[in-house]
């Protein structure tokens, strides 16, 4: 079954790439604009840390590592799951979502296959650059176990990001026009959550750990990598939270699809 | 003049027709300001930097959020769409100047934003932030601040209008607009005040028009700019707005030769 899906996804991607490669200047501008967007957030940390040199015993490199985790996982998850968040609102308003229900493919998969978000290549590239920069300056011995641990944690972050995006897109089935709210979460809240979360007051800490769990995307992985998994109680939850959240988000989406009964016009 | 006032008026009244469309952007703006405030209060609670106090920073955020919508120009979105879809022809035969038409719309939006976002935020921040906010009262500073704001509105609108006109050459302009916006957010001091910039970045910022949109007006009101440098700041700021106006006139001249109207 997975092979069939992979073959299908390949076909969709080839079609999409052909269409996008027709217009080369907009394509490059898309990616450059997204790179500059990520860099504009990174520049704030850079200026801040240059001035203060330490944020609650976090060094510049460690905060950059948090940003690297955040940006890379955001880029990878966004390439797959940004399209549902972005398009579902209009699809439901115009009634085109009904077509998706008739196709022999799950609507979420279809939305994801149909529109590969190439714009997120910008975030991904900046994320890779930041990881490289911070790992080079960090005084940690790169052992194989550290690398494997890091790769798993990154994978886990991508899962958490995807879960958040799926959950945001399934909001469309419960409320009208949630896009502005979703943008608020993924732009403003996400940027805030890439800083060491421990510096904020408790209300905000609660929001990023329990309401929108961005804390597992960048802060906790870096805590585990630099301070060890035993430095805080219950830190091991990070290892299992990704798959759990994805499963939960998919259930929410399915429940929403079952509940959906047209735009009501 | 009368028709532009009419457009200004209509922009305001149409925005209040779909009232439910106003709530979410309003909330989003509150959240942005709240998160900005959380970040800075956290940073300042950890270590007080040299030269800047927490009350100065909070006042910076407070004045910033009150004038931010003066410089968020969005007219170009409609302009480039009209160009892309060929509707620009209809706008050209109407008895108004296109530039002034969009300027009137922009001013209308500023008023709407002030009513929906500015006034509620003013109330909230006076309730919670008032111990931090200290605006030194000085009549000449206020007058100069007013002048800076008007100039900022013109600069921001001109830059946005130029992007809109770019649609004649590159069809899709939203990427360009995002690009300019992101660069602007850094160099105008929306994300982080220019106090924290290192020398080379400060040098770059001063070559750009962005600090005149946000950072300098606030800084004047905070009393960080002494009277002797008023004149030089005014001259540079004014020359930016005049220069951009000239560029727009030249661009418009080129654009007119690119318009091809099919049929009739």
CSV table of N, CA and C in Angstrom, one decimal, chain B residues 137-246:
chain,number,residue,atom,x,y,z
B,137,UNK,N,7.3,64.8,28.1
B,137,UNK,CA,6.5,65.7,27.4
B,137,UNK,C,7.3,66.9,27.0
B,138,UNK,N,7.3,67.2,25.7
B,138,UNK,CA,8.1,68.3,25.1
B,138,UNK,C,7.4,68.7,23.8
B,139,UNK,N,6.9,69.9,23.8
B,139,UNK,CA,6.1,70.3,22.6
B,139,UNK,C,6.8,70.2,21.3
B,140,UNK,N,8.1,70.6,21.2
B,140,UNK,CA,8.7,70.5,19.9
B,140,UNK,C,8.9,69.1,19.5
B,141,UNK,N,9.2,68.2,20.5
B,141,UNK,CA,9.3,66.8,20.1
B,141,UNK,C,8.0,66.2,19.5
B,142,UNK,N,6.9,66.6,20.1
B,142,UNK,CA,5.6,66.1,19.6
B,142,UNK,C,5.3,66.7,18.2
B,143,UNK,N,5.6,68.0,18.0
B,143,UNK,CA,5.4,68.5,16.7
B,143,UNK,C,6.3,67.8,15.6
B,144,UNK,N,7.5,67.6,16.0
B,144,UNK,CA,8.4,66.9,15.1
B,144,UNK,C,8.0,65.5,14.9
B,145,UNK,N,7.4,64.8,15.9
B,145,UNK,CA,6.9,63.5,15.8
B,145,UNK,C,5.8,63.4,14.8
B,146,UNK,N,4.9,64.4,14.9
B,146,UNK,CA,3.8,64.5,13.9
B,146,UNK,C,4.3,64.6,12.5
B,147,UNK,N,5.3,65.5,12.3
B,147,UNK,CA,5.8,65.6,11.0
B,147,UNK,C,6.4,64.3,10.5
B,148,UNK,N,7.2,63.6,11.4
B,148,UNK,CA,7.8,62.3,11.0
B,148,UNK,C,6.8,61.3,10.6
B,149,UNK,N,5.6,61.3,11.3
B,149,UNK,CA,4.6,60.3,11.0
B,149,UNK,C,4.0,60.6,9.6
B,150,UNK,N,3.8,61.8,9.3
B,150,UNK,CA,3.2,62.1,8.0
B,150,UNK,C,4.2,61.7,6.9
B,151,UNK,N,5.4,62.0,7.1
B,151,UNK,CA,6.5,61.6,6.2
B,151,UNK,C,6.5,60.1,6.0
B,152,UNK,N,6.4,59.4,7.2
B,152,UNK,CA,6.5,57.9,7.2
B,152,UNK,C,5.3,57.4,6.4
B,153,UNK,N,4.1,58.0,6.5
B,153,UNK,CA,3.0,57.5,5.7
B,153,UNK,C,3.3,57.6,4.2
B,154,UNK,N,3.9,58.7,3.8
B,154,UNK,CA,4.1,58.9,2.4
B,154,UNK,C,5.2,57.9,1.9
B,155,UNK,N,6.3,57.8,2.7
B,155,UNK,CA,7.4,56.9,2.3
B,155,UNK,C,6.8,55.4,2.1
B,156,UNK,N,6.1,55.0,3.2
B,156,UNK,CA,5.6,53.6,3.1
B,156,UNK,C,4.6,53.4,2.0
B,157,UNK,N,3.7,54.4,1.7
B,157,UNK,CA,2.8,54.3,0.6
B,157,UNK,C,3.5,54.2,-0.7
B,158,UNK,N,4.5,55.1,-0.9
B,158,UNK,CA,5.3,55.1,-2.2
B,158,UNK,C,6.0,53.8,-2.4
B,159,UNK,N,6.6,53.2,-1.4
B,159,UNK,CA,7.3,51.9,-1.6
B,159,UNK,C,6.3,50.9,-2.0
B,160,UNK,N,5.2,50.9,-1.4
B,160,UNK,CA,4.2,49.9,-1.7
B,160,UNK,C,3.6,50.1,-3.1
B,161,UNK,N,3.4,51.3,-3.5
B,161,UNK,CA,2.9,51.6,-4.8
B,161,UNK,C,3.8,51.2,-5.9
B,162,UNK,N,5.1,51.4,-5.6
B,162,UNK,CA,6.1,50.9,-6.6
B,162,UNK,C,6.1,49.4,-6.8
B,163,UNK,N,5.9,48.7,-5.7
B,163,UNK,CA,5.8,47.2,-5.9
B,163,UNK,C,4.6,46.9,-6.7
B,164,UNK,N,3.5,47.6,-6.4
B,164,UNK,CA,2.3,47.4,-7.2
B,164,UNK,C,2.5,47.6,-8.7
B,165,UNK,N,3.2,48.7,-9.0
B,165,UNK,CA,3.5,49.0,-10.4
B,165,UNK,C,4.4,47.9,-11.1
B,166,UNK,N,5.2,47.3,-10.2
B,166,UNK,CA,6.1,46.2,-10.8
B,166,UNK,C,5.4,45.1,-11.5
B,167,UNK,N,4.1,45.0,-11.2
B,167,UNK,CA,3.2,44.0,-11.8
B,167,UNK,C,3.3,44.1,-13.3
B,168,UNK,N,3.5,45.3,-13.9
B,168,UNK,CA,3.6,45.5,-15.3
B,168,UNK,C,4.8,44.6,-15.9
B,169,UNK,N,5.8,44.4,-15.1
B,169,UNK,CA,7.0,43.7,-15.6
B,169,UNK,C,7.0,42.2,-15.1
B,170,UNK,N,6.6,42.0,-13.8
B,170,UNK,CA,6.8,40.6,-13.3
B,170,UNK,C,5.5,39.9,-13.0
B,171,UNK,N,4.4,40.5,-13.4
B,171,UNK,CA,3.0,39.8,-13.2
B,171,UNK,C,2.7,39.5,-11.7
B,172,UNK,N,3.4,38.6,-11.1
B,172,UNK,CA,3.1,38.3,-9.7
B,172,UNK,C,4.0,39.1,-8.8
B,173,UNK,N,3.4,39.8,-7.8
B,173,UNK,CA,4.2,40.7,-7.0
B,173,UNK,C,4.2,40.3,-5.5
B,174,UNK,N,3.5,39.2,-5.1
B,174,UNK,CA,3.4,39.0,-3.7
B,174,UNK,C,4.7,38.6,-3.1
B,175,UNK,N,5.5,37.9,-3.9
B,175,UNK,CA,6.8,37.5,-3.3
B,175,UNK,C,7.7,38.7,-3.0
B,176,UNK,N,7.7,39.6,-4.0
B,176,UNK,CA,8.4,40.8,-3.8
B,176,UNK,C,8.0,41.6,-2.6
B,177,UNK,N,6.6,41.6,-2.5
B,177,UNK,CA,6.1,42.4,-1.3
B,177,UNK,C,6.5,41.8,0.0
B,178,UNK,N,6.5,40.5,0.1
B,178,UNK,CA,6.9,39.8,1.3
B,178,UNK,C,8.4,40.1,1.6
B,179,UNK,N,9.2,40.0,0.5
B,179,UNK,CA,10.6,40.3,0.6
B,179,UNK,C,10.9,41.6,1.2
B,180,UNK,N,10.2,42.7,0.6
B,180,UNK,CA,10.4,44.0,1.1
B,180,UNK,C,9.9,44.2,2.5
B,181,UNK,N,8.8,43.5,2.8
B,181,UNK,CA,8.2,43.7,4.1
B,181,UNK,C,9.2,43.1,5.2
B,182,UNK,N,9.7,41.9,4.9
B,182,UNK,CA,10.6,41.3,5.9
B,182,UNK,C,11.9,42.1,6.1
B,183,UNK,N,12.5,42.6,5.0
B,183,UNK,CA,13.6,43.4,5.2
B,183,UNK,C,13.3,44.6,6.0
B,184,UNK,N,12.1,45.2,5.7
B,184,UNK,CA,11.6,46.4,6.4
B,184,UNK,C,11.4,46.1,7.9
B,185,UNK,N,10.9,44.9,8.2
B,185,UNK,CA,10.6,44.6,9.6
B,185,UNK,C,11.9,44.6,10.4
B,186,UNK,N,13.0,44.2,9.8
B,186,UNK,CA,14.3,44.2,10.5
B,186,UNK,C,14.8,45.6,10.6
B,187,UNK,N,14.9,46.3,9.4
B,187,UNK,CA,15.7,47.5,9.4
B,187,UNK,C,14.9,48.7,9.9
B,188,UNK,N,13.5,48.6,10.0
B,188,UNK,CA,12.8,49.7,10.5
B,188,UNK,C,12.7,49.6,12.0
B,189,UNK,N,13.1,48.5,12.6
B,189,UNK,CA,13.0,48.5,14.1
B,189,UNK,C,11.8,47.9,14.6
B,190,UNK,N,10.9,47.2,13.8
B,190,UNK,CA,9.7,46.6,14.3
B,190,UNK,C,10.1,45.4,15.2
B,191,UNK,N,11.0,44.6,14.7
B,191,UNK,CA,11.3,43.4,15.5
B,191,UNK,C,12.2,43.7,16.6
B,192,UNK,N,13.2,44.6,16.4
B,192,UNK,CA,14.2,44.9,17.4
B,192,UNK,C,14.7,46.3,17.2
B,193,UNK,N,14.7,47.1,18.2
B,193,UNK,CA,15.1,48.5,18.0
B,193,UNK,C,16.5,48.6,17.5
B,194,UNK,N,16.8,49.7,16.8
B,194,UNK,CA,18.1,49.8,16.2
B,194,UNK,C,19.2,50.1,17.2
B,195,UNK,N,18.8,50.3,18.5
B,195,UNK,CA,19.9,50.4,19.6
B,195,UNK,C,20.7,49.2,19.6
B,196,UNK,N,20.1,48.0,19.3
B,196,UNK,CA,20.8,46.7,19.5
B,196,UNK,C,21.7,46.4,18.3
B,197,UNK,N,21.6,47.1,17.2
B,197,UNK,CA,22.3,46.8,16.0
B,197,UNK,C,23.8,47.0,16.2
B,198,UNK,N,24.6,46.1,15.5
B,198,UNK,CA,26.0,46.3,15.5
B,198,UNK,C,26.3,47.4,14.4
B,199,UNK,N,27.6,47.9,14.5
B,199,UNK,CA,27.9,49.0,13.6
B,199,UNK,C,27.6,48.8,12.1
B,200,UNK,N,28.1,47.7,11.6
B,200,UNK,CA,27.9,47.5,10.1
B,200,UNK,C,26.4,47.5,9.7
B,201,UNK,N,25.5,46.9,10.6
B,201,UNK,CA,24.1,46.8,10.3
B,201,UNK,C,23.5,48.2,10.4
B,202,UNK,N,24.0,49.0,11.4
B,202,UNK,CA,23.4,50.3,11.6
B,202,UNK,C,23.8,51.2,10.4
B,203,UNK,N,25.0,51.0,9.9
B,203,UNK,CA,25.4,51.7,8.7
B,203,UNK,C,24.5,51.4,7.5
B,204,UNK,N,24.1,50.0,7.3
B,204,UNK,CA,23.2,49.6,6.2
B,204,UNK,C,21.9,50.2,6.5
B,205,UNK,N,21.4,50.2,7.7
B,205,UNK,CA,20.0,50.7,8.0
B,205,UNK,C,19.9,52.2,7.6
B,206,UNK,N,21.0,52.9,7.9
B,206,UNK,CA,20.9,54.3,7.6
B,206,UNK,C,21.0,54.7,6.1
B,207,UNK,N,21.4,53.7,5.3
B,207,UNK,CA,21.3,53.9,3.9
B,207,UNK,C,19.9,53.6,3.3
B,208,UNK,N,19.1,53.0,4.1
B,208,UNK,CA,17.7,52.6,3.7
B,208,UNK,C,16.7,53.6,4.2
B,209,UNK,N,15.5,53.6,3.6
B,209,UNK,CA,14.5,54.5,4.1
B,209,UNK,C,13.7,54.0,5.3
B,210,UNK,N,14.0,52.7,5.7
B,210,UNK,CA,13.1,52.0,6.7
B,210,UNK,C,13.2,52.7,8.1
B,211,UNK,N,14.3,53.1,8.6
B,211,UNK,CA,14.3,53.7,9.9
B,211,UNK,C,13.4,54.9,10.0
B,212,UNK,N,13.2,55.6,8.9
B,212,UNK,CA,12.3,56.8,9.0
B,212,UNK,C,10.8,56.4,9.1
B,213,UNK,N,10.5,55.1,8.9
B,213,UNK,CA,9.1,54.7,9.0
B,213,UNK,C,8.7,54.4,10.4
B,214,UNK,N,9.7,54.0,11.3
B,214,UNK,CA,9.3,53.5,12.5
B,214,UNK,C,10.2,53.9,13.6
B,215,UNK,N,11.5,53.7,13.4
B,215,UNK,CA,12.5,53.9,14.5
B,215,UNK,C,12.7,55.3,14.9
B,216,UNK,N,12.9,56.2,13.9
B,216,UNK,CA,13.2,57.6,14.2
B,216,UNK,C,12.0,58.3,14.8
B,217,UNK,N,10.8,58.1,14.2
B,217,UNK,CA,9.6,58.8,14.9
B,217,UNK,C,9.5,58.4,16.3
B,218,UNK,N,9.7,57.1,16.7
B,218,UNK,CA,9.5,56.7,18.1
B,218,UNK,C,10.7,57.3,18.9
B,219,UNK,N,11.9,57.3,18.3
B,219,UNK,CA,13.0,57.8,19.1
B,219,UNK,C,12.9,59.3,19.4
B,220,UNK,N,12.3,60.0,18.4
B,220,UNK,CA,12.1,61.5,18.7
B,220,UNK,C,11.2,61.7,19.9
B,221,UNK,N,10.1,60.9,19.9
B,221,UNK,CA,9.2,61.0,21.0
B,221,UNK,C,9.8,60.6,22.3
B,222,UNK,N,10.7,59.6,22.3
B,222,UNK,CA,11.3,59.2,23.5
B,222,UNK,C,12.3,60.2,24.0
B,223,UNK,N,12.7,61.2,23.1
B,223,UNK,CA,13.6,62.2,23.5
B,223,UNK,C,15.1,61.8,23.4
B,224,UNK,N,15.3,60.7,22.5
B,224,UNK,CA,16.7,60.3,22.3
B,224,UNK,C,17.4,61.1,21.2
B,225,UNK,N,16.6,61.9,20.5
B,225,UNK,CA,17.2,62.7,19.4
B,225,UNK,C,17.3,64.1,19.9
B,226,UNK,N,18.5,64.7,19.9
B,226,UNK,CA,18.6,66.1,20.3
B,226,UNK,C,18.3,67.0,19.2
B,227,UNK,N,18.0,68.3,19.6
B,227,UNK,CA,17.4,69.2,18.6
B,227,UNK,C,18.3,69.5,17.5
B,228,UNK,N,19.6,69.4,17.7
B,228,UNK,CA,20.5,69.8,16.6
B,228,UNK,C,20.4,68.8,15.4
B,229,UNK,N,20.1,67.5,15.7
B,229,UNK,CA,20.0,66.6,14.6
B,229,UNK,C,18.7,66.5,14.0
B,230,UNK,N,17.7,67.3,14.5
B,230,UNK,CA,16.4,67.3,13.9
B,230,UNK,C,16.5,67.7,12.4
B,231,UNK,N,17.3,68.7,12.2
B,231,UNK,CA,17.3,69.3,10.8
B,231,UNK,C,17.8,68.2,9.8
B,232,UNK,N,18.9,67.6,10.2
B,232,UNK,CA,19.5,66.6,9.2
B,232,UNK,C,18.6,65.4,9.0
B,233,UNK,N,17.9,65.0,10.1
B,233,UNK,CA,17.0,63.9,9.9
B,233,UNK,C,15.8,64.3,9.0
B,234,UNK,N,15.3,65.5,9.2
B,234,UNK,CA,14.2,66.0,8.4
B,234,UNK,C,14.6,66.0,7.0
B,235,UNK,N,15.8,66.5,6.7
B,235,UNK,CA,16.2,66.7,5.3
B,235,UNK,C,16.3,65.3,4.6
B,236,UNK,N,16.9,64.3,5.3
B,236,UNK,CA,17.1,63.0,4.7
B,236,UNK,C,15.7,62.3,4.5
B,237,UNK,N,14.9,62.4,5.6
B,237,UNK,CA,13.5,61.9,5.5
B,237,UNK,C,12.7,62.4,4.3
B,238,UNK,N,12.7,63.8,4.2
B,238,UNK,CA,12.0,64.4,3.2
B,238,UNK,C,12.5,64.1,1.8
B,239,UNK,N,13.9,64.0,1.7
B,239,UNK,CA,14.4,63.7,0.4
B,239,UNK,C,14.1,62.2,0.0
B,240,UNK,N,13.9,61.3,1.0
B,240,UNK,CA,13.4,60.0,0.6
B,240,UNK,C,12.0,60.0,0.0
B,241,UNK,N,11.1,60.8,0.7
B,241,UNK,CA,9.7,60.8,0.2
B,241,UNK,C,9.7,61.5,-1.2
B,242,UNK,N,10.4,62.6,-1.4
B,242,UNK,CA,10.4,63.2,-2.6
B,242,UNK,C,11.0,62.4,-3.7
B,243,UNK,N,12.2,61.7,-3.4
B,243,UNK,CA,12.8,60.9,-4.3
B,243,UNK,C,11.9,59.7,-4.8
B,244,UNK,N,11.2,59.1,-3.8
B,244,UNK,CA,10.4,58.0,-4.2
B,244,UNK,C,9.2,58.5,-5.1
B,245,UNK,N,8.7,59.7,-4.8
B,245,UNK,CA,7.6,60.2,-5.7
B,245,UNK,C,8.1,60.4,-7.1
B,246,UNK,N,9.4,60.9,-7.2
B,246,UNK,CA,9.9,61.1,-8.6
B,246,UNK,C,10.1,59.8,-9.3
